[in-house]
Amino acid sequence: AQTVTQSQPEMSVQEAETVTLSCTYDTSESNYYLFWYKQPPSRQMILVIRQEAYKQQNATENRFSVNFQKAAKSFSLKISDSQLGDTAMYFCAFMKGAGTASKLTFGTGTRLQVTL
Amino acid sequence: EAQVTQNPRYLITVTGKKLTVTCSQNMNHEYMSWYRQDPGLGLRQIYYSMNVEVTDKGDVPEGYKVSRKEKRNFPLILESPSPNQTSLYFCASSTLKGAYGYTFGSGTRLTVV
């Protein structure tokens, strides 16, 4: 079974600064997908970024980028130029990539507070 | 607009009173799933469905039922709710390949007293 660990329950960053959220996972699968979801106070789950395990290049989406270290089973999220609207709970998630949709396994989340 | 619609958004009920949380998606997705979110535990899968009339248990199925009679709808049924089912519930859908993750509904906050 897969497990996803987010070791930082809470983090804080000042506006315009950069912050990195950590995520590690455990799996015996060779093909899989990794995701970061954002959950603002509205509680909507919003996909921030995704990474395919067979791609070595780290995914980027505007101010959001990942550091994917497959051998270390690490998938951290970097938020650059933090904005107040980035205040949210962030979840790291794993999905087996066997060609068929399957369970998303989530970490316990990191609550990020962006301050002035 | 492509979306997953859940209702109700908030629900307070009493122990033992049957309830249904509805979920509908307009993206023609084959895969649908229910999750519950609890503090410190993240999101855990309750049930999922790969297509019409095909459902299976997730990690925490006890006390829940689902059905998939139509492709777009995937209701969650609590036949005899108990206080330990107080939680935030999410319905989600995906294409069969799942490579782009799930689209989530806006959540249902359920309180069982």
PDB file of C-alpha atoms in Angstrom:
ATOM      1  CA  ALA A   1       0.000   0.000   0.000  1.00  0.00           C
ATOM      2  CA  GLN A   2       1.087   3.526  -0.700  1.00  0.00           C
ATOM      3  CA  THR A   3       1.629   6.121   2.005  1.00  0.00           C
ATOM      4  CA  VAL A   4       2.122   9.867   1.735  1.00  0.00           C
ATOM      5  CA  THR A   5       3.757  11.872   4.515  1.00  0.00           C
ATOM      6  CA  GLN A   6       3.643  15.611   5.024  1.00  0.00           C
ATOM      7  CA  SER A   7       5.789  16.357   8.037  1.00  0.00           C
ATOM      8  CA  GLN A   8       4.956  20.067   8.377  1.00  0.00           C
ATOM      9  CA  PRO A   9       1.476  20.532   9.857  1.00  0.00           C
ATOM     10  CA  GLU A  10       1.736  24.330   9.674  1.00  0.00           C
ATOM     11  CA  MET A  11       3.944  26.863   7.966  1.00  0.00           C
ATOM     12  CA  SER A  12       4.032  30.607   7.679  1.00  0.00           C
ATOM     13  CA  VAL A  13       5.588  32.852   5.050  1.00  0.00           C
ATOM     14  CA  GLN A  14       5.625  36.562   4.420  1.00  0.00           C
ATOM     15  CA  GLU A  15       4.079  37.989   1.318  1.00  0.00           C
ATOM     16  CA  ALA A  16       6.442  38.001  -1.695  1.00  0.00           C
ATOM     17  CA  GLU A  17       8.735  35.442  -0.080  1.00  0.00           C
ATOM     18  CA  THR A  18       9.334  31.844  -1.173  1.00  0.00           C
ATOM     19  CA  VAL A  19       8.212  28.799   0.772  1.00  0.00           C
ATOM     20  CA  THR A  20       8.719  25.069   0.262  1.00  0.00           C
ATOM     21  CA  LEU A  21       6.286  22.424   1.454  1.00  0.00           C
ATOM     22  CA  SER A  22       7.628  18.910   1.946  1.00  0.00           C
ATOM     23  CA  CYS A  23       6.120  15.604   0.884  1.00  0.00           C
ATOM     24  CA  THR A  24       7.533  12.117   0.898  1.00  0.00           C
ATOM     25  CA  TYR A  25       5.838   8.940  -0.248  1.00  0.00           C
ATOM     26  CA  ASP A  26       6.365   5.247  -0.131  1.00  0.00           C
ATOM     27  CA  THR A  27       5.505   2.912  -2.978  1.00  0.00           C
ATOM     28  CA  SER A  28       6.763  -0.101  -4.841  1.00  0.00           C
ATOM     29  CA  GLU A  29       5.133   1.101  -8.061  1.00  0.00           C
ATOM     30  CA  SER A  30       7.347   2.291 -10.898  1.00  0.00           C
ATOM     31  CA  ASN A  31       4.676   4.247 -12.753  1.00  0.00           C
ATOM     32  CA  TYR A  32       2.587   6.780 -10.868  1.00  0.00           C
ATOM     33  CA  TYR A  33       1.407  10.367 -10.621  1.00  0.00           C
ATOM     34  CA  LEU A  34       1.906  12.905  -7.884  1.00  0.00           C
ATOM     35  CA  PHE A  35      -0.280  15.900  -7.187  1.00  0.00           C
ATOM     36  CA  TRP A  36      -0.505  18.948  -4.997  1.00  0.00           C
ATOM     37  CA  TYR A  37      -3.977  20.161  -4.122  1.00  0.00           C
ATOM     38  CA  LYS A  38      -4.852  23.467  -2.476  1.00  0.00           C
ATOM     39  CA  GLN A  39      -7.803  23.804  -0.124  1.00  0.00           C
ATOM     40  CA  PRO A  40      -8.563  27.455   0.730  1.00  0.00           C
ATOM     41  CA  PRO A  41     -11.042  28.422   3.461  1.00  0.00           C
ATOM     42  CA  SER A  42     -13.828  27.939   0.912  1.00  0.00           C
ATOM     43  CA  ARG A  43     -12.825  24.224   1.267  1.00  0.00           C
ATOM     44  CA  GLN A  44     -12.833  23.651  -2.482  1.00  0.00           C
ATOM     45  CA  MET A  45     -10.100  21.201  -3.557  1.00  0.00           C
ATOM     46  CA  ILE A  46      -8.069  22.820  -6.327  1.00  0.00           C
ATOM     47  CA  LEU A  47      -5.387  21.046  -8.338  1.00  0.00           C
ATOM     48  CA  VAL A  48      -2.183  23.070  -8.169  1.00  0.00           C
ATOM     49  CA  ILE A  49       0.311  20.935 -10.024  1.00  0.00           C
ATOM     50  CA  ARG A  50       0.886  17.370 -11.184  1.00  0.00           C
ATOM     51  CA  GLN A  51       3.947  15.289 -11.953  1.00  0.00           C
ATOM     52  CA  GLU A  52       4.291  12.091 -13.927  1.00  0.00           C
ATOM     53  CA  ALA A  53       6.861   9.807 -12.353  1.00  0.00           C
ATOM     54  CA  TYR A  54       8.446   8.802 -15.639  1.00  0.00           C
ATOM     55  CA  LYS A  55       9.233  12.434 -16.454  1.00  0.00           C
ATOM     56  CA  GLN A  56      12.465  13.633 -14.937  1.00  0.00           C
ATOM     57  CA  GLN A  57      11.712  17.284 -15.577  1.00  0.00           C
ATOM     58  CA  ASN A  58      10.122  19.039 -12.643  1.00  0.00           C
ATOM     59  CA  ALA A  59       6.649  20.407 -13.277  1.00  0.00           C
ATOM     60  CA  THR A  60       5.990  24.145 -13.036  1.00  0.00           C
ATOM     61  CA  GLU A  61       2.788  26.182 -13.070  1.00  0.00           C
ATOM     62  CA  ASN A  62       3.422  29.919 -12.869  1.00  0.00           C
ATOM     63  CA  ARG A  63       4.622  30.601  -9.297  1.00  0.00           C
ATOM     64  CA  PHE A  64       4.334  26.953  -8.300  1.00  0.00           C
ATOM     65  CA  SER A  65       7.041  24.389  -8.985  1.00  0.00           C
ATOM     66  CA  VAL A  66       7.995  21.004  -7.651  1.00  0.00           C
ATOM     67  CA  ASN A  67      11.250  19.327  -6.761  1.00  0.00           C
ATOM     68  CA  PHE A  68      10.684  15.699  -7.681  1.00  0.00           C
ATOM     69  CA  GLN A  69      13.341  13.317  -6.436  1.00  0.00           C
ATOM     70  CA  LYS A  70      12.224   9.864  -7.541  1.00  0.00           C
ATOM     71  CA  ALA A  71      15.001   7.888  -5.883  1.00  0.00           C
ATOM     72  CA  ALA A  72      14.423   9.650  -2.589  1.00  0.00           C
ATOM     73  CA  LYS A  73      10.619   9.455  -3.045  1.00  0.00           C
ATOM     74  CA  SER A  74      10.308  13.134  -2.360  1.00  0.00           C
ATOM     75  CA  PHE A  75       7.926  15.632  -3.973  1.00  0.00           C
ATOM     76  CA  SER A  76       8.190  19.123  -2.492  1.00  0.00           C
ATOM     77  CA  LEU A  77       6.191  22.159  -3.600  1.00  0.00           C
ATOM     78  CA  LYS A  78       7.829  25.553  -3.948  1.00  0.00           C
ATOM     79  CA  ILE A  79       5.680  28.661  -3.973  1.00  0.00           C
ATOM     80  CA  SER A  80       7.475  31.762  -5.201  1.00  0.00           C
ATOM     81  CA  ASP A  81       6.390  35.350  -4.614  1.00  0.00           C
ATOM     82  CA  SER A  82       3.799  34.212  -2.061  1.00  0.00           C
ATOM     83  CA  GLN A  83       0.468  36.013  -2.119  1.00  0.00           C
ATOM     84  CA  LEU A  84      -2.232  36.368   0.512  1.00  0.00           C
ATOM     85  CA  GLY A  85      -4.475  34.227  -1.675  1.00  0.00           C
ATOM     86  CA  ASP A  86      -2.057  31.337  -1.257  1.00  0.00           C
ATOM     87  CA  THR A  87      -3.229  30.956   2.344  1.00  0.00           C
ATOM     88  CA  ALA A  88      -4.715  27.463   2.398  1.00  0.00           C
ATOM     89  CA  MET A  89      -4.278  23.855   3.366  1.00  0.00           C
ATOM     90  CA  TYR A  90      -2.052  22.026   0.890  1.00  0.00           C
ATOM     91  CA  PHE A  91      -2.321  18.297   0.298  1.00  0.00           C
ATOM     92  CA  CYS A  92       0.168  16.071  -1.448  1.00  0.00           C
ATOM     93  CA  ALA A  93      -1.371  13.049  -3.188  1.00  0.00           C
ATOM     94  CA  PHE A  94      -0.284   9.897  -4.982  1.00  0.00           C
ATOM     95  CA  MET A  95      -1.994   7.818  -7.661  1.00  0.00           C
ATOM     96  CA  LYS A  96      -0.804   4.595  -9.245  1.00  0.00           C
ATOM     97  CA  GLY A  97      -0.324   5.037 -12.972  1.00  0.00           C
ATOM     98  CA  ALA A  98      -1.402   1.722 -14.358  1.00  0.00           C
ATOM     99  CA  GLY A  99      -3.432   3.321 -17.133  1.00  0.00           C
ATOM    100  CA  THR A 100      -6.658   3.210 -15.152  1.00  0.00           C
ATOM    101  CA  ALA A 101      -7.921   5.744 -12.644  1.00  0.00           C
ATOM    102  CA  SER A 102      -7.413   4.615  -9.083  1.00  0.00           C
ATOM    103  CA  LYS A 103      -7.399   5.875  -5.540  1.00  0.00           C
ATOM    104  CA  LEU A 104      -5.739   9.137  -4.696  1.00  0.00           C
ATOM    105  CA  THR A 105      -3.791   8.626  -1.483  1.00  0.00           C
ATOM    106  CA  PHE A 106      -3.438  11.878   0.431  1.00  0.00           C
ATOM    107  CA  GLY A 107      -1.044  13.161   3.023  1.00  0.00           C
ATOM    108  CA  THR A 108      -2.356  14.815   6.178  1.00  0.00           C
ATOM    109  CA  GLY A 109      -1.854  18.306   4.809  1.00  0.00           C
ATOM    110  CA  THR A 110       0.183  21.429   5.541  1.00  0.00           C
ATOM    111  CA  ARG A 111      -1.612  24.581   6.585  1.00  0.00           C
ATOM    112  CA  LEU A 112       0.120  27.584   5.001  1.00  0.00           C
ATOM    113  CA  GLN A 113      -0.429  31.090   6.284  1.00  0.00           C
ATOM    114  CA  VAL A 114       0.788  34.006   4.177  1.00  0.00           C
ATOM    115  CA  THR A 115       1.288  37.166   6.216  1.00  0.00           C
ATOM    116  CA  LEU A 116       1.840  40.824   5.385  1.00  0.00           C
TER     117      LEU A 116
ATOM    118  CA  GLU B   1     -18.888  24.754 -16.926  1.00  0.00           C
ATOM    119  CA  ALA B   2     -17.303  21.394 -16.113  1.00  0.00           C
ATOM    120  CA  GLN B   3     -18.061  20.576 -12.514  1.00  0.00           C
ATOM    121  CA  VAL B   4     -18.999  18.144  -9.813  1.00  0.00           C
ATOM    122  CA  THR B   5     -22.095  19.211  -7.904  1.00  0.00           C
ATOM    123  CA  GLN B   6     -22.686  18.035  -4.361  1.00  0.00           C
ATOM    124  CA  ASN B   7     -25.712  18.670  -2.213  1.00  0.00           C
ATOM    125  CA  PRO B   8     -26.310  19.684   0.461  1.00  0.00           C
ATOM    126  CA  ARG B   9     -23.387  21.870   1.431  1.00  0.00           C
ATOM    127  CA  TYR B  10     -24.187  21.612   5.123  1.00  0.00           C
ATOM    128  CA  LEU B  11     -26.246  19.001   6.937  1.00  0.00           C
ATOM    129  CA  ILE B  12     -27.027  18.447  10.598  1.00  0.00           C
ATOM    130  CA  THR B  13     -28.879  15.273  11.446  1.00  0.00           C
ATOM    131  CA  VAL B  14     -29.611  12.988  14.362  1.00  0.00           C
ATOM    132  CA  THR B  15     -28.191   9.566  15.035  1.00  0.00           C
ATOM    133  CA  GLY B  16     -29.964   6.844  13.088  1.00  0.00           C
ATOM    134  CA  LYS B  17     -31.840   9.020  10.606  1.00  0.00           C
ATOM    135  CA  LYS B  18     -31.086   7.878   7.072  1.00  0.00           C
ATOM    136  CA  LEU B  19     -29.643  10.473   4.739  1.00  0.00           C
ATOM    137  CA  THR B  20     -28.345  10.784   1.204  1.00  0.00           C
ATOM    138  CA  VAL B  21     -25.704  13.144  -0.119  1.00  0.00           C
ATOM    139  CA  THR B  22     -26.061  13.635  -3.850  1.00  0.00           C
ATOM    140  CA  CYS B  23     -23.241  13.976  -6.367  1.00  0.00           C
ATOM    141  CA  SER B  24     -23.510  14.711 -10.062  1.00  0.00           C
ATOM    142  CA  GLN B  25     -20.858  15.417 -12.700  1.00  0.00           C
ATOM    143  CA  ASN B  26     -21.266  16.839 -16.200  1.00  0.00           C
ATOM    144  CA  MET B  27     -17.936  15.750 -17.694  1.00  0.00           C
ATOM    145  CA  ASN B  28     -18.916  12.241 -18.770  1.00  0.00           C
ATOM    146  CA  HIS B  29     -16.322  10.830 -16.393  1.00  0.00           C
ATOM    147  CA  GLU B  30     -16.300   7.101 -15.838  1.00  0.00           C
ATOM    148  CA  TYR B  31     -14.577   7.138 -12.453  1.00  0.00           C
ATOM    149  CA  MET B  32     -16.283   8.612  -9.387  1.00  0.00           C
ATOM    150  CA  SER B  33     -15.330   8.441  -5.750  1.00  0.00           C
ATOM    151  CA  TRP B  34     -16.296   9.578  -2.264  1.00  0.00           C
ATOM    152  CA  TYR B  35     -13.812  10.799   0.327  1.00  0.00           C
ATOM    153  CA  ARG B  36     -14.088  11.966   3.877  1.00  0.00           C
ATOM    154  CA  GLN B  37     -11.757  14.565   5.355  1.00  0.00           C
ATOM    155  CA  ASP B  38     -10.924  14.597   9.049  1.00  0.00           C
ATOM    156  CA  PRO B  39      -8.391  16.798  10.886  1.00  0.00           C
ATOM    157  CA  GLY B  40      -4.975  15.187  11.044  1.00  0.00           C
ATOM    158  CA  LEU B  41      -6.023  12.333   8.768  1.00  0.00           C
ATOM    159  CA  GLY B  42      -6.210  13.985   5.368  1.00  0.00           C
ATOM    160  CA  LEU B  43      -8.720  12.604   2.892  1.00  0.00           C
ATOM    161  CA  ARG B  44      -9.637   8.939   2.908  1.00  0.00           C
ATOM    162  CA  GLN B  45     -11.522   7.064   0.248  1.00  0.00           C
ATOM    163  CA  ILE B  46     -14.925   5.635   1.191  1.00  0.00           C
ATOM    164  CA  TYR B  47     -16.182   4.091  -2.064  1.00  0.00           C
ATOM    165  CA  TYR B  48     -15.460   4.374  -5.730  1.00  0.00           C
ATOM    166  CA  SER B  49     -17.040   3.443  -9.036  1.00  0.00           C
ATOM    167  CA  MET B  50     -15.331   2.645 -12.308  1.00  0.00           C
ATOM    168  CA  ASN B  51     -18.551   2.883 -14.324  1.00  0.00           C
ATOM    169  CA  VAL B  52     -22.302   2.358 -14.201  1.00  0.00           C
ATOM    170  CA  GLU B  53     -23.256  -0.504 -11.878  1.00  0.00           C
ATOM    171  CA  VAL B  54     -19.583  -1.026 -10.902  1.00  0.00           C
ATOM    172  CA  THR B  55     -18.748   0.042  -7.350  1.00  0.00           C
ATOM    173  CA  ASP B  56     -16.184  -1.052  -4.780  1.00  0.00           C
ATOM    174  CA  LYS B  57     -15.049  -0.282  -1.259  1.00  0.00           C
ATOM    175  CA  GLY B  58     -12.319   2.149  -0.454  1.00  0.00           C
ATOM    176  CA  ASP B  59     -10.388   2.388   2.792  1.00  0.00           C
ATOM    177  CA  VAL B  60     -13.210   3.389   5.143  1.00  0.00           C
ATOM    178  CA  PRO B  61     -16.502   1.957   3.772  1.00  0.00           C
ATOM    179  CA  GLU B  62     -18.173   0.922   7.049  1.00  0.00           C
ATOM    180  CA  GLY B  63     -21.516   2.618   7.570  1.00  0.00           C
ATOM    181  CA  TYR B  64     -21.844   3.866   3.991  1.00  0.00           C
ATOM    182  CA  LYS B  65     -23.519   2.720   0.803  1.00  0.00           C
ATOM    183  CA  VAL B  66     -23.333   3.978  -2.747  1.00  0.00           C
ATOM    184  CA  SER B  67     -25.030   3.312  -6.043  1.00  0.00           C
ATOM    185  CA  ARG B  68     -24.211   4.110  -9.667  1.00  0.00           C
ATOM    186  CA  LYS B  69     -27.339   3.704 -11.751  1.00  0.00           C
ATOM    187  CA  GLU B  70     -26.442   6.529 -14.119  1.00  0.00           C
ATOM    188  CA  LYS B  71     -23.028   7.616 -15.278  1.00  0.00           C
ATOM    189  CA  ARG B  72     -23.397  11.185 -13.999  1.00  0.00           C
ATOM    190  CA  ASN B  73     -24.725  10.423 -10.495  1.00  0.00           C
ATOM    191  CA  PHE B  74     -23.050   8.780  -7.515  1.00  0.00           C
ATOM    192  CA  PRO B  75     -25.019   9.301  -4.280  1.00  0.00           C
ATOM    193  CA  LEU B  76     -23.612   8.504  -0.848  1.00  0.00           C
ATOM    194  CA  ILE B  77     -26.070   6.909   1.556  1.00  0.00           C
ATOM    195  CA  LEU B  78     -25.784   6.753   5.311  1.00  0.00           C
ATOM    196  CA  GLU B  79     -28.540   4.385   6.421  1.00  0.00           C
ATOM    197  CA  SER B  80     -27.995   4.837  10.163  1.00  0.00           C
ATOM    198  CA  PRO B  81     -25.625   7.741  10.750  1.00  0.00           C
ATOM    199  CA  SER B  82     -23.566   7.828  13.924  1.00  0.00           C
ATOM    200  CA  PRO B  83     -21.565  10.689  15.504  1.00  0.00           C
ATOM    201  CA  ASN B  84     -18.270   9.213  14.256  1.00  0.00           C
ATOM    202  CA  GLN B  85     -19.472   9.936  10.720  1.00  0.00           C
ATOM    203  CA  THR B  86     -19.370  13.654  11.441  1.00  0.00           C
ATOM    204  CA  SER B  87     -16.939  14.837   8.797  1.00  0.00           C
ATOM    205  CA  LEU B  88     -16.379  16.802   5.600  1.00  0.00           C
ATOM    206  CA  TYR B  89     -17.305  14.730   2.569  1.00  0.00           C
ATOM    207  CA  PHE B  90     -16.103  15.149  -0.983  1.00  0.00           C
ATOM    208  CA  CYS B  91     -17.305  13.617  -4.187  1.00  0.00           C
ATOM    209  CA  ALA B  92     -14.805  13.514  -7.046  1.00  0.00           C
ATOM    210  CA  SER B  93     -14.672  12.320 -10.623  1.00  0.00           C
ATOM    211  CA  SER B  94     -12.030  11.516 -13.179  1.00  0.00           C
ATOM    212  CA  THR B  95     -11.534  10.145 -16.645  1.00  0.00           C
ATOM    213  CA  LEU B  96     -10.861   6.437 -16.691  1.00  0.00           C
ATOM    214  CA  LYS B  97      -7.143   7.014 -17.111  1.00  0.00           C
ATOM    215  CA  GLY B  98      -6.976   9.304 -14.109  1.00  0.00           C
ATOM    216  CA  ALA B  99      -3.752  10.937 -15.236  1.00  0.00           C
ATOM    217  CA  TYR B 100      -4.964  14.447 -14.487  1.00  0.00           C
ATOM    218  CA  GLY B 101      -6.224  13.768 -11.000  1.00  0.00           C
ATOM    219  CA  TYR B 102      -9.758  14.289  -9.817  1.00  0.00           C
ATOM    220  CA  THR B 103     -12.261  17.085 -10.126  1.00  0.00           C
ATOM    221  CA  PHE B 104     -13.792  17.614  -6.697  1.00  0.00           C
ATOM    222  CA  GLY B 105     -17.172  18.792  -5.590  1.00  0.00           C
ATOM    223  CA  SER B 106     -17.419  21.650  -3.103  1.00  0.00           C
ATOM    224  CA  GLY B 107     -17.864  19.375  -0.114  1.00  0.00           C
ATOM    225  CA  THR B 108     -20.628  18.514   2.360  1.00  0.00           C
ATOM    226  CA  ARG B 109     -20.127  19.307   6.014  1.00  0.00           C
ATOM    227  CA  LEU B 110     -22.078  16.644   7.908  1.00  0.00           C
ATOM    228  CA  THR B 111     -22.742  16.789  11.632  1.00  0.00           C
ATOM    229  CA  VAL B 112     -24.425  13.836  13.346  1.00  0.00           C
ATOM    230  CA  VAL B 113     -25.701  14.581  16.857  1.00  0.00           C
TER     231      VAL B 113
END
